[in-house]
Amino acid sequence: MRKRKRFIRKIGDMTSQTVSLLALLRRHASEHGDRLAHELPHRTITYRRLWSRIERASARLQGEWGVQAGATLAYVGNAHPDAMVLYFALLRIGAVLLPLEGRSTQAAQALCSEQGVSLVVHDEGSTIPDVPARPLALLLEDWCHFDPVLVPDDPAQPLLWLAPEHAQPKMVSLNNLCVDLPAEPHSSFVGDRLFTTEMLTKVVFPCLYLARPMQFAAIETLQKSATS
C-alpha cells in the first residue's frame, strides 16, 4: 500500500509540473511494457506495443502520407483506440488533430474547410466529401521503415482541436488537459467519443499516466459483430 501511495503521489507531482505524456508513455514501454493498455480484435496491446504503434504511425504519417509539421488532419469515426495512437503520433511530428466524432457529414465538411484540413483519417466508411482521405486501419497495417523528423517534445504546444457539438472548436495543448488530472481514473471505459475534455481528463489520460488498461466501446462492437 505504501508503494502504491508513493506511485500516485509521483504521478500527481508530474501532472502538476506538466511533464510530457509522450515522454511518460515512452517510459512505460520500458518500465511497464507488459502491462495491458487495451484490446483489439485478435490482438492484445501492451504499453510496449502501444509505444511501438505510436512510433510506426509517426513514420507512416510523415514518410508515406506526407504529413508535415503544422498540417491539420481530421479524424472521423467512433472513438477507435487507434485514433489515440494517431493523436500521439501527430504530436511527435508537430501536426494538428481535428477530431470530428459525432458530427454530421455536412458539419464535419464545414469544419474541415474552416480549419484547412489536408487529410481525413477515418474509420471504414466515414469519409468527408472533397477532402483527401485514408483509412485508420492502414495507419498501422505494417511496419514503416521511414525515420521521421520529430519536433521538440513540447506539451505546451496546442495541437488538438476540441469541437463540442453546437460550439466552435477550441485548440488545446497537453498542458491544458493534464494540468489537474485526478489521482485515479473515473472509469476505464471509453464510449463513442474519445476526444472530449471530460473523456480525456477523467478517463484516458489518468489511465495512461498510471499505465492502466482501458476498454473501448468501438472494439466491443466489432467483436460482437464478428461473433453474431
Short mmCIF file of C-alpha atoms in Angstrom, two decimals:
data_model
loop_
_atom_site.label_atom_id
_atom_site.label_comp_id
_atom_site.label_asym_id
_atom_site.label_seq_id
_atom_site.Cartn_x
_atom_site.Cartn_y
_atom_site.Cartn_z
CA MET A 1 0.00 0.00 0.00
CA ARG A 2 2.81 2.41 0.85
CA LYS A 3 4.44 1.78 -2.52
CA ARG A 4 1.10 2.38 -4.28
CA LYS A 5 0.60 5.71 -2.49
CA ARG A 6 4.09 6.83 -3.44
CA PHE A 7 3.35 6.00 -7.08
CA ILE A 8 0.12 8.04 -7.08
CA ARG A 9 1.89 10.96 -5.41
CA LYS A 10 4.63 10.73 -8.03
CA ILE A 11 2.06 10.85 -10.83
CA GLY A 12 0.38 13.81 -9.17
CA ASP A 13 3.69 15.67 -8.97
CA MET A 14 4.39 15.00 -12.65
CA THR A 15 0.92 16.18 -13.59
CA SER A 16 1.24 19.42 -11.68
CA GLN A 17 4.57 20.06 -13.41
CA THR A 18 3.01 19.24 -16.80
CA VAL A 19 5.57 16.59 -17.71
CA SER A 20 5.06 15.36 -21.25
CA LEU A 21 2.65 12.45 -21.54
CA LEU A 22 4.62 11.36 -24.60
CA ALA A 23 7.77 11.01 -22.50
CA LEU A 24 5.83 9.06 -19.89
CA LEU A 25 4.39 6.65 -22.47
CA ARG A 26 7.89 6.01 -23.79
CA ARG A 27 9.00 5.26 -20.23
CA HIS A 28 6.02 2.96 -19.65
CA ALA A 29 7.13 0.96 -22.70
CA SER A 30 10.44 0.35 -20.98
CA GLU A 31 9.39 0.01 -17.34
CA HIS A 32 5.83 -1.35 -17.61
CA GLY A 33 5.91 -2.78 -21.12
CA ASP A 34 3.96 -5.96 -20.33
CA ARG A 35 1.00 -4.15 -18.78
CA LEU A 36 -2.21 -4.22 -20.79
CA ALA A 37 -3.18 -0.93 -22.45
CA HIS A 38 -6.26 -2.14 -24.35
CA GLU A 39 -7.59 -4.89 -26.55
CA LEU A 40 -8.05 -5.00 -30.31
CA PRO A 41 -9.86 -7.77 -32.20
CA HIS A 42 -7.46 -10.74 -32.14
CA ARG A 43 -4.68 -8.67 -30.55
CA THR A 44 -3.62 -7.51 -27.11
CA ILE A 45 -1.99 -4.09 -26.94
CA THR A 46 0.50 -3.77 -24.11
CA TYR A 47 2.16 -0.50 -23.19
CA ARG A 48 5.28 -1.63 -25.07
CA ARG A 49 3.23 -2.32 -28.17
CA LEU A 50 1.29 0.93 -27.75
CA TRP A 51 4.50 2.94 -27.93
CA SER A 52 5.69 0.89 -30.91
CA ARG A 53 2.43 1.69 -32.71
CA ILE A 54 2.87 5.40 -31.98
CA GLU A 55 6.38 5.26 -33.49
CA ARG A 56 5.10 3.36 -36.55
CA ALA A 57 2.26 5.82 -37.05
CA SER A 58 4.66 8.78 -36.84
CA ALA A 59 6.81 7.22 -39.55
CA ARG A 60 3.89 6.44 -41.88
CA LEU A 61 2.20 9.83 -41.45
CA GLN A 62 5.33 11.73 -42.39
CA GLY A 63 7.22 9.29 -44.62
CA GLU A 64 4.38 7.78 -46.67
CA TRP A 65 1.44 10.13 -46.27
CA GLY A 66 3.46 13.34 -46.47
CA VAL A 67 2.19 14.96 -43.26
CA GLN A 68 4.50 17.75 -42.14
CA ALA A 69 4.68 19.91 -39.02
CA GLY A 70 1.86 22.44 -38.91
CA ALA A 71 -0.54 20.41 -41.08
CA THR A 72 -4.06 19.74 -39.79
CA LEU A 73 -5.61 16.26 -40.04
CA ALA A 74 -9.15 15.30 -39.13
CA TYR A 75 -10.31 12.07 -37.53
CA VAL A 76 -13.78 10.90 -38.47
CA GLY A 77 -15.05 7.86 -36.61
CA ASN A 78 -16.32 6.41 -33.36
CA ALA A 79 -13.51 6.52 -30.79
CA HIS A 80 -11.38 3.70 -32.15
CA PRO A 81 -8.32 3.21 -29.89
CA ASP A 82 -6.01 3.69 -32.88
CA ALA A 83 -7.30 7.27 -33.06
CA MET A 84 -5.45 7.76 -29.76
CA VAL A 85 -2.31 6.43 -31.47
CA LEU A 86 -2.94 8.88 -34.31
CA TYR A 87 -3.06 11.80 -31.89
CA PHE A 88 0.21 10.94 -30.15
CA ALA A 89 1.92 10.27 -33.48
CA LEU A 90 0.86 13.70 -34.74
CA LEU A 91 2.25 15.29 -31.55
CA ARG A 92 5.64 13.73 -32.32
CA ILE A 93 5.79 15.31 -35.79
CA GLY A 94 4.18 18.62 -34.81
CA ALA A 95 0.91 18.25 -36.73
CA VAL A 96 -2.59 19.16 -35.54
CA LEU A 97 -5.57 16.85 -35.00
CA LEU A 98 -9.18 17.92 -35.51
CA PRO A 99 -11.44 15.11 -34.18
CA LEU A 100 -14.91 15.05 -35.73
CA GLU A 101 -16.61 12.29 -33.76
CA GLY A 102 -20.38 12.55 -33.68
CA ARG A 103 -20.57 15.26 -36.36
CA SER A 104 -22.89 15.15 -39.33
CA THR A 105 -21.17 14.93 -42.70
CA GLN A 106 -22.22 18.49 -43.50
CA ALA A 107 -20.90 19.89 -40.20
CA ALA A 108 -17.67 17.89 -40.49
CA GLN A 109 -17.12 19.12 -44.04
CA ALA A 110 -17.61 22.73 -42.94
CA LEU A 111 -15.09 22.36 -40.10
CA CYS A 112 -12.56 20.73 -42.43
CA SER A 113 -12.87 23.70 -44.76
CA GLU A 114 -12.61 26.25 -41.92
CA GLN A 115 -9.51 24.64 -40.41
CA GLY A 116 -7.74 23.87 -43.68
CA VAL A 117 -7.70 20.10 -43.15
CA SER A 118 -5.28 18.43 -45.58
CA LEU A 119 -6.20 14.81 -44.82
CA VAL A 120 -9.05 12.92 -43.18
CA VAL A 121 -8.19 9.70 -41.34
CA HIS A 122 -11.34 7.68 -40.88
CA ASP A 123 -12.90 4.53 -39.58
CA GLU A 124 -14.10 2.43 -42.51
CA GLY A 125 -16.85 4.17 -44.46
CA SER A 126 -16.71 7.52 -42.62
CA THR A 127 -15.20 9.80 -45.27
CA ILE A 128 -15.77 13.51 -45.88
CA PRO A 129 -16.52 14.67 -49.46
CA ASP A 130 -13.83 16.68 -51.29
CA VAL A 131 -11.07 16.04 -48.71
CA PRO A 132 -8.25 13.51 -49.29
CA ALA A 133 -8.79 10.51 -47.01
CA ARG A 134 -7.01 7.47 -45.63
CA PRO A 135 -8.49 4.61 -43.59
CA LEU A 136 -7.29 4.49 -39.99
CA ALA A 137 -6.70 0.75 -40.48
CA LEU A 138 -3.87 1.49 -42.95
CA LEU A 139 -2.00 3.67 -40.46
CA LEU A 140 -0.75 0.62 -38.56
CA GLU A 141 -1.18 -2.13 -41.13
CA ASP A 142 2.52 -2.99 -41.33
CA TRP A 143 5.89 -1.60 -40.33
CA CYS A 144 7.13 1.64 -41.92
CA HIS A 145 10.91 1.94 -42.25
CA PHE A 146 10.97 5.72 -42.70
CA ASP A 147 12.84 7.63 -39.99
CA PRO A 148 10.60 10.64 -39.20
CA VAL A 149 11.90 14.08 -38.31
CA LEU A 150 10.48 14.72 -34.85
CA VAL A 151 9.73 18.12 -33.37
CA PRO A 152 10.87 19.00 -29.82
CA ASP A 153 8.57 17.44 -27.25
CA ASP A 154 6.61 20.48 -26.05
CA PRO A 155 3.41 19.76 -24.06
CA ALA A 156 2.59 23.49 -24.09
CA GLN A 157 2.13 23.46 -27.87
CA PRO A 158 -1.60 23.49 -28.78
CA LEU A 159 -2.02 20.72 -31.35
CA LEU A 160 -5.53 19.40 -30.68
CA TRP A 161 -8.84 20.94 -31.65
CA LEU A 162 -11.71 20.04 -29.35
CA ALA A 163 -15.02 20.66 -31.03
CA PRO A 164 -18.07 20.17 -28.79
CA GLU A 165 -21.37 19.82 -30.63
CA HIS A 166 -23.02 23.17 -31.40
CA ALA A 167 -19.87 25.06 -30.33
CA GLN A 168 -16.81 26.46 -32.04
CA PRO A 169 -13.69 24.28 -31.82
CA LYS A 170 -11.01 25.31 -29.37
CA MET A 171 -7.33 24.44 -29.71
CA VAL A 172 -5.73 22.93 -26.59
CA SER A 173 -2.35 21.57 -25.52
CA LEU A 174 -1.39 18.61 -23.36
CA ASN A 175 -0.61 21.12 -20.63
CA ASN A 176 -4.19 22.40 -20.78
CA LEU A 177 -5.57 18.88 -20.46
CA CYS A 178 -3.11 17.43 -17.95
CA VAL A 179 -2.76 20.32 -15.51
CA ASP A 180 -5.19 18.90 -12.94
CA LEU A 181 -5.79 15.20 -13.57
CA PRO A 182 -7.46 13.13 -10.84
CA ALA A 183 -5.25 10.75 -8.87
CA GLU A 184 -7.45 7.87 -10.06
CA PRO A 185 -9.36 7.48 -13.35
CA HIS A 186 -13.11 7.93 -13.03
CA SER A 187 -13.55 4.88 -15.28
CA SER A 188 -11.62 2.65 -17.65
CA PHE A 189 -14.33 2.65 -20.33
CA VAL A 190 -14.24 4.81 -23.47
CA GLY A 191 -17.61 5.22 -25.15
CA ASP A 192 -18.45 6.52 -28.62
CA ARG A 193 -16.42 9.73 -28.28
CA LEU A 194 -12.76 9.75 -27.34
CA PHE A 195 -11.84 13.38 -27.91
CA THR A 196 -13.85 15.30 -25.34
CA THR A 197 -12.39 17.21 -22.42
CA GLU A 198 -14.31 15.01 -19.99
CA MET A 199 -13.17 11.72 -21.53
CA LEU A 200 -9.53 12.74 -21.92
CA THR A 201 -9.11 14.30 -18.47
CA LYS A 202 -11.22 11.91 -16.41
CA VAL A 203 -10.54 8.57 -18.12
CA VAL A 204 -7.96 8.33 -20.90
CA PHE A 205 -5.07 10.44 -19.64
CA PRO A 206 -5.32 9.25 -15.99
CA CYS A 207 -5.28 5.63 -17.23
CA LEU A 208 -2.26 6.36 -19.42
CA TYR A 209 -0.39 8.15 -16.63
CA LEU A 210 -0.86 5.14 -14.35
CA ALA A 211 -0.28 2.54 -17.12
CA ARG A 212 -3.79 1.14 -16.59
CA PRO A 213 -5.89 -0.85 -19.08
CA MET A 214 -8.80 0.73 -20.95
CA GLN A 215 -11.87 -0.73 -22.67
CA PHE A 216 -13.20 0.79 -25.89
CA ALA A 217 -16.84 0.53 -26.95
CA ALA A 218 -15.73 0.56 -30.60
CA ILE A 219 -13.82 -2.69 -30.10
CA GLU A 220 -16.64 -4.34 -28.17
CA THR A 221 -18.96 -3.51 -31.08
CA LEU A 222 -16.53 -5.03 -33.59
CA GLN A 223 -16.14 -8.18 -31.50
CA LYS A 224 -19.91 -8.61 -31.15
CA SER A 225 -20.36 -8.17 -34.91
CA ALA A 226 -17.69 -10.80 -35.60
CA THR A 227 -19.42 -13.41 -33.43
CA SER A 228 -23.02 -12.70 -34.46
#
